[in-house]
Amino acid sequence: MKLDLPSDKQVYRTPRGLQLCGDSAELLRHLPEESVDLVMTSPPFALLRQKAYGNKRQDEYVEWLGRFGEAALRVLKDSGSFVLDLGGAYKRGKPVRSLYNYRVLLDFCDRLGYELAEEFFWFNPSKLPSPIEWVNKRKIRAKDSVNTVWWFSRSAEPKADVTRVLVPYSESMKKLLKNPEKYYRPKARPSGHDIAKAFGKDNGGAIPSNLLQIPNTESNSSYLRLCKMLKRDRHPARFPSALPRFFIQFLTDPEDVVLDIFSGSNTTGQVAEELGRQWISMELSREYAALSAVRFMEGWSDDEVRATVSRLDAGEMIEIDLGLLFQAVPG
């Protein structure tokens, strides 16, 4: 894709991607219409407690996020998708939930014109109990461990192939496939569903559900090690690589363009590079955008990393040659 972007907004390039720094609603104006296959992003949530990376109040959140959704719709292909990860929140001072993430859903569909292809739910079993007042102290609410993940699309039939994200069969299904005659007889169920012989066919895996169980337990990655070595604060709100990996494999083909408009530590860009997709990442904070380059420096010496990050800190645009670090995986 040919891009006409101000040089001061470009932070670094890899063989397949480009990290930008700036307001993504403004940067999106530089992208051609209908040029992006997938927007995969997780914006700052509408939390009560202000975070270091910046987040909007609940009463202004829908309008704020809609600005980005509108800008992204212009660049999305007719076959493209916009996947939005949003965590839930409580109302201030009350043990009742905010509806902001559902209002975002309605705004994107009713006002901006997106279709809701499907709703997903990301279950993070390792999430800490919160809010402390309602869960730990008064013990009147359960732990909030699920994010809503809205899969929006520009058309009613976006590009998708669920066979690329099959999950392992259950033990009972493995037994059935090993000896279909013993464990399974085709018949109509009380629900009215007619389960035929094809149910016993081995398709290489099971179709995943829209509940994605992915722990967010990163502790020993190259990104964390290099942040520690550099004595830099890592981005505090990183989603696990398995989340963008699922949607990139599900909704795009190799060489398609993947865009993250709130890229943070650029997990999306790293996964897209590994999977042989082109990517563009946009981050408002120059500090976080520059530091995300260390995701592409695995195997480098500490001196090489320090020298390159120093150049990024000085505002220089860097070309990162990955060599054989990432070899594109099919799917």
XYZ file of C-alpha atoms in Angstrom:
331
model
C 0.000 0.000 0.000
C 1.335 3.417 -0.964
C 0.993 5.869 1.922
C 1.451 9.621 1.975
C 2.331 10.172 5.627
C 4.232 12.969 7.360
C 7.750 11.757 8.134
C 7.526 12.944 11.752
C 4.618 10.523 12.340
C 6.589 7.448 11.256
C 8.402 5.657 14.086
C 9.758 2.409 12.583
C 9.236 -0.037 9.748
C 9.587 -3.793 9.487
C 9.478 -5.855 6.254
C 5.672 -5.990 6.518
C 4.640 -3.151 8.794
C 4.753 0.454 9.892
C 4.411 1.961 13.372
C 2.991 5.480 13.462
C 2.666 7.996 16.276
C -0.252 10.393 16.458
C -4.016 10.732 16.799
C -5.303 7.783 14.783
C -8.485 9.613 13.722
C -6.188 12.131 11.999
C -3.712 9.538 10.694
C -6.529 7.503 9.126
C -7.136 10.370 6.699
C -3.838 9.481 5.014
C -4.961 5.922 4.206
C -6.757 5.215 0.919
C -10.457 4.374 1.012
C -11.265 0.667 1.335
C -7.631 -0.334 1.816
C -7.750 -2.237 5.130
C -8.904 -5.838 5.635
C -9.038 -5.911 9.428
C -9.005 -3.365 12.225
C -8.017 -5.220 15.414
C -7.826 -2.976 18.442
C -8.405 -2.447 22.138
C -8.878 1.226 23.079
C -8.445 2.629 26.578
C -11.572 1.525 28.458
C -14.056 3.848 30.187
C -12.781 2.995 33.662
C -13.459 4.971 36.826
C -9.792 5.113 37.776
C -7.579 7.138 35.458
C -4.690 5.190 33.928
C -1.237 6.384 32.930
C -1.959 5.661 29.258
C -5.093 7.882 29.324
C -8.763 6.931 29.332
C -12.028 8.823 28.864
C -14.907 9.215 31.329
C -17.942 7.004 30.846
C -20.235 9.948 30.039
C -18.103 11.027 27.067
C -16.772 7.677 25.925
C -19.301 6.734 23.237
C -18.929 10.013 21.374
C -15.128 9.899 21.745
C -14.772 6.362 20.386
C -17.305 6.983 17.632
C -14.911 9.522 16.117
C -12.390 6.727 15.524
C -15.025 4.257 14.365
C -16.227 6.713 11.727
C -12.683 7.368 10.467
C -11.948 3.631 10.312
C -15.119 2.839 8.356
C -13.853 4.879 5.396
C -10.663 2.817 5.041
C -12.250 -0.584 5.644
C -12.825 -2.818 2.634
C -16.358 -3.997 1.918
C -15.156 -7.487 2.888
C -13.337 -6.149 5.951
C -13.904 -6.431 9.705
C -13.421 -4.216 12.760
C -12.820 -6.200 15.962
C -13.137 -4.126 19.140
C -12.110 -5.432 22.575
C -13.844 -3.567 25.417
C -13.664 -4.312 29.119
C -16.661 -3.700 31.362
C -16.900 -1.207 34.224
C -19.033 -0.266 37.208
C -20.837 3.010 37.850
C -19.092 5.322 40.283
C -19.885 4.488 43.911
C -22.495 1.828 43.060
C -22.309 -1.964 42.687
C -24.088 -1.775 39.315
C -22.614 -2.027 35.854
C -22.038 0.729 33.349
C -23.614 0.106 29.952
C -20.983 2.069 28.044
C -19.681 -0.925 26.047
C -23.217 -1.769 24.902
C -23.842 1.859 23.997
C -20.700 1.722 21.848
C -22.173 -1.328 20.090
C -25.440 0.485 19.355
C -23.676 3.664 18.245
C -21.428 1.801 15.792
C -24.411 -0.033 14.267
C -27.229 2.530 14.472
C -25.323 5.737 13.769
C -22.112 4.791 11.955
C -23.552 1.978 9.837
C -21.471 -1.046 10.887
C -23.007 -4.516 10.949
C -22.557 -6.698 14.034
C -21.187 -9.889 12.478
C -21.008 -11.619 15.872
C -20.415 -10.860 19.503
C -17.463 -12.564 21.211
C -16.552 -12.762 24.879
C -12.961 -13.007 26.056
C -12.719 -14.911 29.337
C -9.451 -14.220 31.143
C -9.266 -16.760 34.013
C -6.168 -15.064 35.429
C -7.807 -11.656 35.888
C -7.550 -10.276 39.432
C -10.745 -9.691 41.448
C -12.142 -6.171 41.000
C -13.546 -3.785 42.037
C -12.033 -4.444 45.462
C -14.924 -2.785 47.334
C -17.666 -4.986 45.854
C -15.739 -8.220 45.274
C -13.046 -8.497 47.974
C -14.323 -6.378 50.860
C -18.118 -6.596 50.815
C -18.211 -9.801 48.751
C -21.451 -8.900 46.975
C -20.260 -9.319 43.386
C -18.369 -12.009 41.454
C -15.015 -11.423 39.801
C -15.318 -9.620 36.462
C -13.286 -11.808 34.080
C -14.967 -11.267 30.711
C -14.473 -8.564 28.066
C -16.978 -7.964 25.300
C -15.367 -8.254 21.861
C -17.551 -6.824 19.106
C -16.900 -8.196 15.615
C -18.162 -5.416 13.349
C -18.176 -5.531 9.572
C -18.855 -3.151 6.751
C -21.091 -5.634 4.906
C -23.313 -8.523 5.933
C -20.791 -11.039 4.577
C -17.235 -10.094 5.562
C -14.317 -12.349 4.695
C -14.067 -15.174 7.254
C -12.946 -18.807 7.421
C -13.549 -20.619 10.695
C -11.567 -23.682 9.517
C -8.384 -21.670 10.160
C -9.120 -21.418 13.895
C -10.348 -24.903 14.741
C -9.770 -26.036 18.315
C -8.754 -29.500 19.595
C -11.541 -32.050 19.889
C -12.842 -32.960 23.338
C -11.858 -36.362 24.735
C -15.371 -37.709 24.116
C -15.244 -36.545 20.484
C -11.855 -38.234 20.049
C -13.370 -41.495 21.290
C -16.289 -41.075 18.901
C -13.977 -40.510 15.933
C -11.875 -43.517 16.863
C -14.867 -45.854 16.994
C -18.009 -44.172 15.587
C -20.150 -47.335 15.683
C -19.573 -47.818 19.404
C -20.087 -44.249 20.608
C -22.540 -42.704 18.180
C -25.762 -43.461 16.316
C -27.327 -40.816 14.056
C -30.811 -39.847 15.246
C -33.094 -36.883 15.764
C -32.627 -35.081 19.063
C -35.488 -33.851 21.326
C -34.494 -30.315 20.304
C -35.523 -31.102 16.747
C -31.962 -31.084 15.396
C -31.293 -34.040 13.127
C -27.729 -35.217 13.819
C -26.564 -37.157 10.766
C -23.593 -39.425 10.028
C -21.451 -36.461 8.956
C -21.243 -35.528 12.639
C -18.748 -38.371 13.068
C -16.331 -37.065 10.425
C -12.843 -35.919 11.464
C -12.452 -32.336 10.219
C -9.125 -31.720 11.941
C -10.636 -29.955 14.917
C -13.799 -28.522 16.414
C -15.442 -25.219 15.486
C -14.622 -22.709 18.238
C -17.331 -21.007 20.250
C -17.674 -17.246 20.664
C -16.354 -17.578 24.220
C -12.568 -17.291 23.962
C -10.736 -18.536 27.052
C -7.315 -16.875 26.928
C -5.288 -16.202 30.095
C -3.375 -12.935 30.157
C -0.324 -14.216 32.014
C 2.654 -12.935 30.023
C 5.665 -12.965 32.332
C 8.790 -13.985 30.440
C 8.430 -12.577 26.926
C 11.233 -10.871 25.038
C 9.224 -7.614 25.247
C 9.143 -7.699 29.053
C 12.788 -8.721 29.335
C 13.958 -5.905 27.083
C 11.774 -3.320 28.854
C 13.380 -4.398 32.117
C 16.864 -4.288 30.615
C 16.204 -0.749 29.323
C 14.666 0.264 32.685
C 11.537 1.415 30.838
C 7.946 1.108 32.001
C 6.177 -1.504 29.913
C 2.746 -0.660 28.570
C 0.328 -1.571 31.407
C -2.635 -2.686 29.244
C -1.453 -5.383 26.849
C -3.780 -8.017 25.493
C -2.338 -11.538 25.011
C -1.083 -12.366 21.525
C -3.583 -15.237 21.264
C -6.463 -12.738 21.011
C -5.359 -10.878 17.857
C -3.935 -14.156 16.504
C -7.396 -15.754 16.558
C -9.055 -12.910 14.650
C -6.192 -12.323 12.194
C -6.229 -16.003 11.211
C -10.035 -16.127 11.164
C -10.707 -12.945 9.174
C -7.711 -12.325 6.882
C -5.533 -13.964 4.250
C -1.732 -13.730 3.965
C -0.639 -10.293 2.689
C -3.924 -8.676 3.812
C -3.644 -5.376 5.702
C -4.215 -5.404 9.480
C -4.614 -2.090 11.316
C -4.487 -1.302 15.048
C -5.602 2.245 15.866
C -4.724 2.053 19.596
C -1.603 -0.070 19.303
C 0.012 0.408 22.732
C 2.850 -2.119 22.853
C 1.969 -3.298 19.318
C 1.005 -6.897 20.022
C -1.228 -6.780 16.938
C 1.634 -5.717 14.667
C 3.946 -8.412 16.002
C 1.356 -11.160 15.453
C 0.462 -9.835 11.982
C 4.160 -9.912 11.028
C 4.480 -13.505 12.238
C 1.414 -14.531 10.225
C 2.583 -12.941 6.987
C 0.134 -10.034 6.981
C 0.916 -6.404 6.250
C 0.227 -4.157 9.224
C -0.110 -0.533 10.281
C -0.160 0.440 13.951
C -1.091 3.827 15.388
C -0.297 4.997 18.922
C -0.766 8.457 20.442
C 2.177 8.172 22.862
C 5.574 8.492 21.193
C 7.168 6.769 24.194
C 4.998 3.644 23.885
C 5.213 3.621 20.071
C 9.023 3.754 20.140
C 9.335 1.168 22.907
C 7.105 -1.264 20.998
C 9.977 -1.680 18.508
C 11.659 -4.040 20.982
C 9.014 -6.617 20.046
C 11.015 -7.022 16.832
C 14.447 -7.197 18.502
C 14.389 -10.707 19.915
C 17.871 -12.215 19.636
C 19.606 -8.833 19.428
C 22.416 -8.016 21.845
C 21.565 -5.612 24.656
C 23.941 -3.048 23.143
C 22.164 -3.222 19.780
C 18.802 -2.781 21.464
C 19.996 0.197 23.545
C 21.550 1.906 20.522
C 18.445 1.452 18.365
C 16.034 2.611 21.066
C 18.234 5.676 21.636
C 17.873 6.542 17.951
C 14.107 6.127 18.221
C 14.046 8.344 21.314
C 15.895 11.002 19.335
C 13.078 10.987 16.760
C 14.860 8.993 14.060
C 12.751 6.698 11.873
C 14.199 3.169 11.981
C 14.087 0.322 9.458
C 14.158 -3.028 11.285
C 15.515 -5.969 9.280
C 14.090 -9.080 10.904
C 16.132 -11.589 8.972
C 14.810 -15.012 9.900
C 13.216 -13.945 13.181
C 9.695 -14.208 11.743
C 8.925 -16.784 9.089
C 5.359 -16.333 7.969
C 3.045 -19.103 9.133
C 0.253 -20.167 6.809
C -3.344 -19.320 7.679
